[in-house]
Tab-separated table of N, CA and C and ligand atoms in Angstrom:
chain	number	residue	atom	x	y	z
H	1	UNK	N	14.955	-15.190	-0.307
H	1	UNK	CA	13.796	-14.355	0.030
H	1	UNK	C	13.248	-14.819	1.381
H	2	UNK	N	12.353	-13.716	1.960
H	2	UNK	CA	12.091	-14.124	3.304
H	2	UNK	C	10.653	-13.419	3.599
H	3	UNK	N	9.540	-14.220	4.393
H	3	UNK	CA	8.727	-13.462	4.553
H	3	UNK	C	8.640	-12.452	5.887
H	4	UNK	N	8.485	-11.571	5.696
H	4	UNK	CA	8.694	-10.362	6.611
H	4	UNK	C	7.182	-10.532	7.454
H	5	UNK	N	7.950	-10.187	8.903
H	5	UNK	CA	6.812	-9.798	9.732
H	5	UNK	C	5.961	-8.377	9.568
H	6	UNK	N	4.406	-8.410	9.708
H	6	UNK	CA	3.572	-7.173	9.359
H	6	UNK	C	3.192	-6.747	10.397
H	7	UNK	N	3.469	-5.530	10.626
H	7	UNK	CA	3.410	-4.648	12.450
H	7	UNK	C	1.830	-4.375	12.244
H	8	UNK	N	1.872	-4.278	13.260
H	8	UNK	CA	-0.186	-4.040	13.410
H	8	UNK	C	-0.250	-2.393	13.930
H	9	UNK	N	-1.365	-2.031	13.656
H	9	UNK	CA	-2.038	-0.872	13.942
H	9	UNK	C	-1.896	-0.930	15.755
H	10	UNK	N	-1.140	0.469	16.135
H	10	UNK	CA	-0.456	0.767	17.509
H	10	UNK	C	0.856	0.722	17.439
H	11	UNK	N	1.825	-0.077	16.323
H	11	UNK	CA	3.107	0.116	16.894
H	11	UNK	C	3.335	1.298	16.055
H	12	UNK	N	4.448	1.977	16.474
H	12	UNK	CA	4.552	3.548	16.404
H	12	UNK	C	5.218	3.846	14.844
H	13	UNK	N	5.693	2.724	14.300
H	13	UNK	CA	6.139	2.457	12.846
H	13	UNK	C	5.423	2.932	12.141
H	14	UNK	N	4.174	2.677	12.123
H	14	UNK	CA	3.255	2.645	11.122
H	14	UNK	C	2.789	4.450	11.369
H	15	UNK	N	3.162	4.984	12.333
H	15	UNK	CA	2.451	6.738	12.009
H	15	UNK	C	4.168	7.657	11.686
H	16	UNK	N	5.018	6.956	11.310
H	16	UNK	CA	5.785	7.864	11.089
H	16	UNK	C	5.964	8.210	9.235
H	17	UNK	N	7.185	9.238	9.486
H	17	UNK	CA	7.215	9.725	8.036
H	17	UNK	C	8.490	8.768	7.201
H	18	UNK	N	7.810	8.267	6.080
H	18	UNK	CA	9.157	7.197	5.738
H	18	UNK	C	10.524	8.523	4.827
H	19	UNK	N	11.601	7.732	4.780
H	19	UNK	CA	12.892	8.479	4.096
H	19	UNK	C	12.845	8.013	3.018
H	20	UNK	N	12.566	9.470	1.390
H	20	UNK	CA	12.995	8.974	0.308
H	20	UNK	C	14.344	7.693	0.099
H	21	UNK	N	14.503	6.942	-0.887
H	21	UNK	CA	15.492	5.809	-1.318
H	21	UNK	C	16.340	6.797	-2.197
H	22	UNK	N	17.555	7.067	-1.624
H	22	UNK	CA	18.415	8.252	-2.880
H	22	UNK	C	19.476	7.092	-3.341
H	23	UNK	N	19.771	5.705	-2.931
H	23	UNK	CA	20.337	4.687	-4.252
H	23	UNK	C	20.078	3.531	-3.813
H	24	UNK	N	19.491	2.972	-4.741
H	24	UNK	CA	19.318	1.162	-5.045
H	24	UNK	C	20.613	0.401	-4.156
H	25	UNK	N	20.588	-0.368	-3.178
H	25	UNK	CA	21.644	-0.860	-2.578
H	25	UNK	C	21.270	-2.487	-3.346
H	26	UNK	N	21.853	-3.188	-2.123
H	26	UNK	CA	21.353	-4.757	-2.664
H	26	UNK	C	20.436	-4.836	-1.303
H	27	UNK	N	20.490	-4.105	-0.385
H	27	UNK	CA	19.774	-4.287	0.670
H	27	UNK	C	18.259	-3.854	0.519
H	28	UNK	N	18.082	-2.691	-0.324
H	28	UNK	CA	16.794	-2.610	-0.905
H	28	UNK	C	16.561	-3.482	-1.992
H	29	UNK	N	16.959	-4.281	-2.564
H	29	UNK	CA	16.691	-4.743	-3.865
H	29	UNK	C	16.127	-6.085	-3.033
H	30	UNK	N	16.590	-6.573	-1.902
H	30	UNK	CA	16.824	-7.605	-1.268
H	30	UNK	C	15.343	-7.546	-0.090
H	31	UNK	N	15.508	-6.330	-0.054
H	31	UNK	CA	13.937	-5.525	0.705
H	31	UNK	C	12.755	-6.100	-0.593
H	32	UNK	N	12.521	-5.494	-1.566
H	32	UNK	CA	11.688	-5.758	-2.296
H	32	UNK	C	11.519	-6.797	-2.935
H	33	UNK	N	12.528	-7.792	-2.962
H	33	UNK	CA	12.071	-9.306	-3.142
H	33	UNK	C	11.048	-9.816	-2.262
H	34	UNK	N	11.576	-9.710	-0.540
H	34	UNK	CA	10.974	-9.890	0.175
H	34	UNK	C	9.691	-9.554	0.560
H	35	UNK	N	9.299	-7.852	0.104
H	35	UNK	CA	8.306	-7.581	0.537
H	35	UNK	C	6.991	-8.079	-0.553
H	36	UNK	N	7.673	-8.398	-1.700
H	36	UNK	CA	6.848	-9.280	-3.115
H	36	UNK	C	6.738	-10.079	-2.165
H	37	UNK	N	7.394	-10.944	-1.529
H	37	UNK	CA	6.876	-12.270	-0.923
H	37	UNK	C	6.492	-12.286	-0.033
H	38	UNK	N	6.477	-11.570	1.336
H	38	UNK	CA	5.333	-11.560	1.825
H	38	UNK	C	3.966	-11.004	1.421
H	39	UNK	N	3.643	-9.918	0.351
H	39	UNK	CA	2.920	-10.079	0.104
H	39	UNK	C	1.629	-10.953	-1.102
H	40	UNK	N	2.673	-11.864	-1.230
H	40	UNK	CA	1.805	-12.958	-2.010
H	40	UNK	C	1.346	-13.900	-0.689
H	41	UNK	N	2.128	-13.816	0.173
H	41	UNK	CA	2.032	-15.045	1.216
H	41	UNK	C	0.667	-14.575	2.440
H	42	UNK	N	0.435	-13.154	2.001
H	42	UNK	CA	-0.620	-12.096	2.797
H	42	UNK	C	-2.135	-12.310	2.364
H	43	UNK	N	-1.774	-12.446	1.074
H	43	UNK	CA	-2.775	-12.261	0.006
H	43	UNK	C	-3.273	-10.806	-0.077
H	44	UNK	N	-2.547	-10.057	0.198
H	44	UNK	CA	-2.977	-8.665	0.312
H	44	UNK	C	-2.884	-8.060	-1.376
H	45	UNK	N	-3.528	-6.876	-1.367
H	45	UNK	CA	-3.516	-6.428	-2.327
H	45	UNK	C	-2.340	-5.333	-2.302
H	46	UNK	N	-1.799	-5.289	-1.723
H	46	UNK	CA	-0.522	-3.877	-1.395
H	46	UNK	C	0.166	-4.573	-0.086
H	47	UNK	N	1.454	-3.426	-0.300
H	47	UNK	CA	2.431	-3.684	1.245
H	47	UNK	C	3.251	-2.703	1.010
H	48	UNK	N	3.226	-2.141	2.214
H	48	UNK	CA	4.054	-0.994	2.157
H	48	UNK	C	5.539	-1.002	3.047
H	49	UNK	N	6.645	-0.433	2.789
H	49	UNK	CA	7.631	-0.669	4.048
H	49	UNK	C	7.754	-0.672	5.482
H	50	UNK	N	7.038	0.880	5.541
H	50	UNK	CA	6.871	0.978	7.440
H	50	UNK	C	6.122	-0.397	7.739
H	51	UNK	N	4.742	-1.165	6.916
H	51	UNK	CA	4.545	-2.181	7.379
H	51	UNK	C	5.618	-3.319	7.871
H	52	UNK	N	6.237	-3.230	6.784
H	52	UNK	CA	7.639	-4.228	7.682
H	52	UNK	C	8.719	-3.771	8.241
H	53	UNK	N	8.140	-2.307	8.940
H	53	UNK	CA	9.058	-2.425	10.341
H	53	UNK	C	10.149	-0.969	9.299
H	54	UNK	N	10.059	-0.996	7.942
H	54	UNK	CA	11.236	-0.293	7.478
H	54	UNK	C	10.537	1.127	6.737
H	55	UNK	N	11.159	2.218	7.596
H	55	UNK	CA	11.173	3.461	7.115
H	55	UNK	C	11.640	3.954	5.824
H	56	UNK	N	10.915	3.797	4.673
H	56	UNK	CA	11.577	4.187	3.602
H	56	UNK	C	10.279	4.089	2.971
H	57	UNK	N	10.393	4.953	1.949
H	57	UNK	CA	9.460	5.140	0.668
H	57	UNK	C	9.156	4.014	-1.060
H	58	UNK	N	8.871	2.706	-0.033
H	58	UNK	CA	8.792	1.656	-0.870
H	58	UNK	C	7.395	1.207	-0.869
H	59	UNK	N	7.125	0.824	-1.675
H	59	UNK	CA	5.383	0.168	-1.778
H	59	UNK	C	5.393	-0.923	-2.764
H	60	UNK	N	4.440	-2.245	-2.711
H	60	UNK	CA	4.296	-2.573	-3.950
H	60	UNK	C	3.349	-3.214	-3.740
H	61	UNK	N	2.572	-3.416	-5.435
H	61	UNK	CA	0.992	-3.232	-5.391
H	61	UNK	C	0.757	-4.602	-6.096
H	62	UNK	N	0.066	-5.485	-6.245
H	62	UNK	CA	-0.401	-6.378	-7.244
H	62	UNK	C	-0.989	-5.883	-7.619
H	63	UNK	N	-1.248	-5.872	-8.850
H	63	UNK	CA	-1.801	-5.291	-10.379
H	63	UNK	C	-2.360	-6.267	-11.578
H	64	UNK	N	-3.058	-6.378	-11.664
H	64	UNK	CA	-3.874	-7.434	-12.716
H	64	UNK	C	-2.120	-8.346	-13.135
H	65	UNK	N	-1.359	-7.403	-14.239
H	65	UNK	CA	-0.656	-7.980	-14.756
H	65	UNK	C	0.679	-8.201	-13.885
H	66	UNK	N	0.644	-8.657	-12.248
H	66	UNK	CA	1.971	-8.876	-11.753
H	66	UNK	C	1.769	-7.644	-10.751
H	67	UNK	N	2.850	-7.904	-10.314
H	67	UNK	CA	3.671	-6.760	-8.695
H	67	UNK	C	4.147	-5.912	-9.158
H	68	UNK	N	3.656	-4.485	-8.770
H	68	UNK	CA	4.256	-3.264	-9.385
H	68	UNK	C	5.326	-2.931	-8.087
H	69	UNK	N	6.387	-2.531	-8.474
H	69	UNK	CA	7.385	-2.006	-7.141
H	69	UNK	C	7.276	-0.864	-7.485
H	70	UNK	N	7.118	0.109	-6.311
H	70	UNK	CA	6.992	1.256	-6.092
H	70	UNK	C	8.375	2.063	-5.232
H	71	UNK	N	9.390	2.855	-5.964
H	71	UNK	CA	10.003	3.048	-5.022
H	71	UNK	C	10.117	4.443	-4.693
H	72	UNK	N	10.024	5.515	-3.691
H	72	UNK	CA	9.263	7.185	-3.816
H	72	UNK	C	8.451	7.685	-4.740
H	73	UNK	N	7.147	6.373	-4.665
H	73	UNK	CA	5.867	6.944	-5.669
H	73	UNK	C	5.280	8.179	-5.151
H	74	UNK	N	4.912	8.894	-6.421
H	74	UNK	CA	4.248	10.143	-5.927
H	74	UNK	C	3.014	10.309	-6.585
H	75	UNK	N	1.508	10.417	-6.500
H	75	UNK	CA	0.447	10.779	-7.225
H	75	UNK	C	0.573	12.015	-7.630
H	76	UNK	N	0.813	11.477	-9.406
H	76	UNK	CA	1.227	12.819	-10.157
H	76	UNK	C	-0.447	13.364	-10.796
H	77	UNK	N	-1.781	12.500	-10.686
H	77	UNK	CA	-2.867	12.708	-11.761
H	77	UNK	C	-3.582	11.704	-10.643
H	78	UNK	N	-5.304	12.331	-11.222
H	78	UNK	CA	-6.234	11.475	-10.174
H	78	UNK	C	-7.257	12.270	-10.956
H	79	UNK	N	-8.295	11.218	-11.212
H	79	UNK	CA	-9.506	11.196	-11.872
H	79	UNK	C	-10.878	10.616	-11.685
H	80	UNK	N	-11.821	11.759	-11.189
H	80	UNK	CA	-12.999	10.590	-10.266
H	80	UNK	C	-13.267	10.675	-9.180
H	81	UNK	N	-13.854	9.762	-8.558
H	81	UNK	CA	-14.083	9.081	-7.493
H	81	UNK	C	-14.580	8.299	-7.292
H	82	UNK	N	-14.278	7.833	-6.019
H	82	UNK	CA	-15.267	6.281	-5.798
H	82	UNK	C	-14.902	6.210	-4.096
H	83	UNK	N	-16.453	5.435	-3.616
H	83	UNK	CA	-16.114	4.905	-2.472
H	83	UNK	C	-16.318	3.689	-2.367
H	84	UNK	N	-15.509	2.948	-2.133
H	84	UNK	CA	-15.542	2.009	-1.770
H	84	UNK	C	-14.717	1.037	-0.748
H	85	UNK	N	-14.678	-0.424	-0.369
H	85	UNK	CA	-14.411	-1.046	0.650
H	85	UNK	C	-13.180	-0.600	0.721
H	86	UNK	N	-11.985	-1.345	1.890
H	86	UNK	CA	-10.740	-0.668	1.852
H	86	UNK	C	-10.551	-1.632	3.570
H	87	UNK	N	-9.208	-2.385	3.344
H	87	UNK	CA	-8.741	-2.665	4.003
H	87	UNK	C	-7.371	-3.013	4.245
H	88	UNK	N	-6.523	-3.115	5.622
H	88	UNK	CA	-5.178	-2.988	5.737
H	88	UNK	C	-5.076	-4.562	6.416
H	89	UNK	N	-3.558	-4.968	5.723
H	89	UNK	CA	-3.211	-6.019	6.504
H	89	UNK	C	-2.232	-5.692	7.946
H	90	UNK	N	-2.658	-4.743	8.134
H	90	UNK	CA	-1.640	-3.783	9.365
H	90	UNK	C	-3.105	-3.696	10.612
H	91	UNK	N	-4.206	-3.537	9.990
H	91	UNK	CA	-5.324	-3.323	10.690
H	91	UNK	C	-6.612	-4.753	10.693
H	92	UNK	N	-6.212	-5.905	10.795
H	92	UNK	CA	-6.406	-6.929	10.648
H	92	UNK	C	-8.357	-6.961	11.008
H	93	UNK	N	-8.874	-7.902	10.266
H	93	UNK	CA	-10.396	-7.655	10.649
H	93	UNK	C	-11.211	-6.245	10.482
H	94	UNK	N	-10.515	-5.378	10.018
H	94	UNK	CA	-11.490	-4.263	10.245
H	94	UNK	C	-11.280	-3.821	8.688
H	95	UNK	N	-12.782	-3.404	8.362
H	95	UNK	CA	-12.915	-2.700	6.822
H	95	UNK	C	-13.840	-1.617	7.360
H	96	UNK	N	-13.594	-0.564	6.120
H	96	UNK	CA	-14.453	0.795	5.489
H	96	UNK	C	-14.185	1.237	4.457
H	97	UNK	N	-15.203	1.858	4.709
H	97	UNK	CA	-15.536	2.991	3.045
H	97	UNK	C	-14.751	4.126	3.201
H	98	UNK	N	-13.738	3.974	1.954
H	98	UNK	CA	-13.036	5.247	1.722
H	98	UNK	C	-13.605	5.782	0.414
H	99	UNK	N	-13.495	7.128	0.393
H	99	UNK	CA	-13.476	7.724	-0.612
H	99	UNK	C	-12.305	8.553	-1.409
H	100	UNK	N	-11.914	8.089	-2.259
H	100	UNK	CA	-10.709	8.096	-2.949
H	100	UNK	C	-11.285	8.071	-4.555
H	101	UNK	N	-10.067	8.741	-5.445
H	101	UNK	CA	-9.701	9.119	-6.836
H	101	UNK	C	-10.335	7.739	-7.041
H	102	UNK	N	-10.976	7.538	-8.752
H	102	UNK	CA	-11.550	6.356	-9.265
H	102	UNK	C	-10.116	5.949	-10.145
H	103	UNK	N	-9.115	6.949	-10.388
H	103	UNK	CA	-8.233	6.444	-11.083
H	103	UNK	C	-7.191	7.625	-10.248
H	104	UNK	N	-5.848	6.821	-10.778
H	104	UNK	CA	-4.865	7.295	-10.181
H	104	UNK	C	-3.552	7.011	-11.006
H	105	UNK	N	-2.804	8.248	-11.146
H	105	UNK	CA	-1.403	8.021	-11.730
H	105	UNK	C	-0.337	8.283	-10.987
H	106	UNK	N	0.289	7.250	-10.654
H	106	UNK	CA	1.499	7.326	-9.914
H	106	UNK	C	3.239	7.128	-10.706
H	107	UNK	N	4.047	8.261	-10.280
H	107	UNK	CA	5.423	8.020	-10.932
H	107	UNK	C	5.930	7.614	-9.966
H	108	UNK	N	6.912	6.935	-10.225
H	108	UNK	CA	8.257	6.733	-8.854
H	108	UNK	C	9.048	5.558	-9.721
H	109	UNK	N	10.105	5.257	-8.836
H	109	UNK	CA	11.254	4.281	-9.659
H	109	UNK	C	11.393	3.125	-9.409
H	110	UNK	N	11.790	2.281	-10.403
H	110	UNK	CA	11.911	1.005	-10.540
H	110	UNK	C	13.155	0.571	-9.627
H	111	UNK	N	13.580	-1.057	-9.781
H	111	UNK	CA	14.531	-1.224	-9.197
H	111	UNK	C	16.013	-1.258	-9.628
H	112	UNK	N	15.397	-0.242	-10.797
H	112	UNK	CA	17.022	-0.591	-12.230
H	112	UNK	C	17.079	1.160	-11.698
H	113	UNK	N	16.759	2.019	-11.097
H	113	UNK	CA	16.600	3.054	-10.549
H	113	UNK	C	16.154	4.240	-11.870
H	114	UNK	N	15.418	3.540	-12.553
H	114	UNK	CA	14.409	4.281	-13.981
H	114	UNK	C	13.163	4.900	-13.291
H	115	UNK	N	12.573	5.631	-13.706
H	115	UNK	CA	11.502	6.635	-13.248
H	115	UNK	C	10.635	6.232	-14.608
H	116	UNK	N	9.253	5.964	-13.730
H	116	UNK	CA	8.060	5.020	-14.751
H	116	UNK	C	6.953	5.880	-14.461
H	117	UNK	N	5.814	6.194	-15.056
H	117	UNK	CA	3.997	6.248	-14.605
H	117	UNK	C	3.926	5.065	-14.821
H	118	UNK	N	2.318	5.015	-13.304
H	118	UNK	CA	1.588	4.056	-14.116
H	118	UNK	C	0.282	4.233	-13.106
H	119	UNK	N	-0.490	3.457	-14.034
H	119	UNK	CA	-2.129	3.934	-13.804
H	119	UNK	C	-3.428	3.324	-13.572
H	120	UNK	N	-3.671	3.479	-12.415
H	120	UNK	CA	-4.717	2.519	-11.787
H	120	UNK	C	-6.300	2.874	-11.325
H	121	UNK	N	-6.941	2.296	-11.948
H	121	UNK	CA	-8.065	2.256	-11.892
H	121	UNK	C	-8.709	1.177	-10.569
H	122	UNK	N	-9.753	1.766	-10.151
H	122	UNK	CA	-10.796	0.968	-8.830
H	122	UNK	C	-9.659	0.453	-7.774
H	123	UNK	N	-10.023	-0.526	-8.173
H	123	UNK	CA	-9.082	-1.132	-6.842
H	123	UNK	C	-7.613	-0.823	-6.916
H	124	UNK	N	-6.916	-0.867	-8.022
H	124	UNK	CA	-5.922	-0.381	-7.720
H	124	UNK	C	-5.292	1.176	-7.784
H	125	UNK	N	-6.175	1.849	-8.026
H	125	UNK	CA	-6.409	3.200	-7.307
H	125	UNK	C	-6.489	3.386	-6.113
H	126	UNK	N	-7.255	2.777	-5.743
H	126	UNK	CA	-7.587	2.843	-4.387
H	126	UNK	C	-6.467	1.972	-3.784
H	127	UNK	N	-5.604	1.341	-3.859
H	127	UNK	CA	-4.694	0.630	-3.221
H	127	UNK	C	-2.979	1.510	-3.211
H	128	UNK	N	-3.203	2.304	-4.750
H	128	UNK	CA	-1.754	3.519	-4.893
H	128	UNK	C	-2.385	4.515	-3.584
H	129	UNK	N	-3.085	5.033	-3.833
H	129	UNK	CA	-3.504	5.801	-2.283
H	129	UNK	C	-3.293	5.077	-0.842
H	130	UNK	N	-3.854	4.227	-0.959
H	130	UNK	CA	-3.427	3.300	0.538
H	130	UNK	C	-1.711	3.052	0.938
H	131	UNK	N	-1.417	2.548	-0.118
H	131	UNK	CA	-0.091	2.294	0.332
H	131	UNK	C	0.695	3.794	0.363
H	132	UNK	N	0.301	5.082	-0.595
H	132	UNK	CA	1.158	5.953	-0.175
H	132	UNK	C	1.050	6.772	0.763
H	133	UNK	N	-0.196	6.546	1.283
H	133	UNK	CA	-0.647	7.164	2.794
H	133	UNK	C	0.244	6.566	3.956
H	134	UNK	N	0.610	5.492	3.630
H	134	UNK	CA	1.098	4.481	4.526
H	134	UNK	C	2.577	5.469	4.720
H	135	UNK	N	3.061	5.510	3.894
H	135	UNK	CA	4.535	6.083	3.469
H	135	UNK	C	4.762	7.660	4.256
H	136	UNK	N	3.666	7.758	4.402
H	136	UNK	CA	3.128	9.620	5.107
H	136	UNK	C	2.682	8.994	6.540
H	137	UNK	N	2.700	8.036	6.963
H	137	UNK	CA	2.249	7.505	8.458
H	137	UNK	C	0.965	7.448	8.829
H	138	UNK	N	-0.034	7.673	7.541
H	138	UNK	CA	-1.685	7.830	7.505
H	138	UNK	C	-2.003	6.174	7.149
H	139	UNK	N	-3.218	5.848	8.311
H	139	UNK	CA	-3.900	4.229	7.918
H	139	UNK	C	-5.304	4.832	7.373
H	140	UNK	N	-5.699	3.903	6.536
H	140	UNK	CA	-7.149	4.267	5.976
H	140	UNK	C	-8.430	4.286	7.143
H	141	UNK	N	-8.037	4.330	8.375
H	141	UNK	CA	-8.934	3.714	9.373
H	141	UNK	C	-9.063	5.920	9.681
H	142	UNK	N	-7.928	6.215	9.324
H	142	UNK	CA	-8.000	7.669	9.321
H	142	UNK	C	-9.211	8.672	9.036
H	143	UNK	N	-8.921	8.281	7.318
H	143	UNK	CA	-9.689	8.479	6.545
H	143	UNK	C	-11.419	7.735	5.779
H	144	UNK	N	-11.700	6.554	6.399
H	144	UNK	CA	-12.560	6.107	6.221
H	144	UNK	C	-13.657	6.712	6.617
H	145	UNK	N	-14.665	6.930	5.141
H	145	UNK	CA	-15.874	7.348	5.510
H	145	UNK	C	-16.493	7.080	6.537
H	146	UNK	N	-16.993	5.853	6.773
H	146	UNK	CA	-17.364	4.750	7.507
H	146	UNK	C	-16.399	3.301	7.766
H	147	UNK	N	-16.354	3.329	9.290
H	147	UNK	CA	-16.266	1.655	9.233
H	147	UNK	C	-17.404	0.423	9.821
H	148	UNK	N	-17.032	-0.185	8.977
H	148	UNK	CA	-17.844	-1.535	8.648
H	148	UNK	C	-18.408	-1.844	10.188
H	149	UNK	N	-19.150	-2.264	10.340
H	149	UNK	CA	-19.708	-3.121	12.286
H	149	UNK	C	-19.420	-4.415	11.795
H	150	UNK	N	-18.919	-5.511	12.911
H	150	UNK	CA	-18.515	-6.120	13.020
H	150	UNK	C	-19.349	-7.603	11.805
H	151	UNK	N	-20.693	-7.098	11.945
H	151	UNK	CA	-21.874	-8.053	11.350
H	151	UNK	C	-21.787	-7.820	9.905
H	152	UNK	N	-21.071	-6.728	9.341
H	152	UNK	CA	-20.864	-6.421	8.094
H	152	UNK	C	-19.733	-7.271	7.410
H	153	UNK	N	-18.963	-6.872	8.228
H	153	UNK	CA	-17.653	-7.704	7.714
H	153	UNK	C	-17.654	-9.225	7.690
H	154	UNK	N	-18.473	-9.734	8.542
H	154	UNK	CA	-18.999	-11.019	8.460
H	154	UNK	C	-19.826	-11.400	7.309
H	155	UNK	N	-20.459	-10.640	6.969
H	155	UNK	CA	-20.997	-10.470	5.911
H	155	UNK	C	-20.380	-10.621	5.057
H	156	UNK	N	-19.307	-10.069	4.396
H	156	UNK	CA	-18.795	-9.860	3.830
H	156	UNK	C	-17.643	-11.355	2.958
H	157	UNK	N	-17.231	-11.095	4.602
H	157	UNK	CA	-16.546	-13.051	4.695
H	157	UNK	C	-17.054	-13.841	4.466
H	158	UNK	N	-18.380	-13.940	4.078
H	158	UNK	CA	-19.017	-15.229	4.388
H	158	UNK	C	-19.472	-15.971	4.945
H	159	UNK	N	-19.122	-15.349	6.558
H	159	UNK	CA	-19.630	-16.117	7.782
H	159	UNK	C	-20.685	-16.087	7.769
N	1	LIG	ZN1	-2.387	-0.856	4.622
């Protein structure tokens, strides 16, 4: 496993359209080890592929119970709303208020190439939206109600 470099907000990766996965190689399987590990090593709550540089329709989310791999997730159900905080490890230092589904059901396939739901509430609602925006070449900096001033986010941190 390897931790993958995370492209920042401006390189041209991050606004394009990613390519459905039509078969499990070892090179994707080998992708999503990796992208589990950089994102434990991120501490992020999500990571999406174009973040590491790779065009394809992969995501994966930490989830109370473990790393969900996402592979051409699609929001099949959405219930609610909520606004709340929202930030990218692609867009470093900067938070806002999105307003997004309070719950969210997403299908897409595993890495045994099985087709699953599954269903996320608050934050990780709000994180199946983030990362599949990502996958469509949309950053939440898009869509944010508001973003944070600089004294907020400090705030926020602790500073
Ligand atoms: Zn992001």
């Amino acid at each position: 496993m390897a931790i993958l470099n995370i492209v920042k907000e401006g390189d041209p990766t991050l606004r394009k359209v990613c390519r459905p996965v039509t078969e499990i190689t070892p090179r994707i399987i080998q992708l999503l080890d990796d992208m589990q590990e950089t994102l434990i090593d991120s501490n992020g709550a999500g990571l999406a592929a174009p973040q590491v540089g790779i065009l394809r329709r992969i995501a994966v989310v930490d989830m109370e119970d473990g790393i969900v791999e996402l592979i051409n997730p699609e929001i099949i159900e959405t219930e609610g709303e909520q606004e709340e905080l929202e930030g990218c490890l692609s867009v470093p230092d900067v938070w806002g208020i999105t307003h997004r589904p309070a719950k969210v059901t997403v299908r897409a396939m595993n890495r045994n190439g099985e087709i699953f739901t599954v269903t996320g509430e608050d934050l990780d609602a709000r994180c199946f939206c983030h990362e599949i925006d990502h996958l469509d070449g949309h950053l939440f900096t898009d869509k944010a109600v508001r973003i944070l001033t600089p004294d907020e986010v400090a705030e926020i941190r602790g500073e």
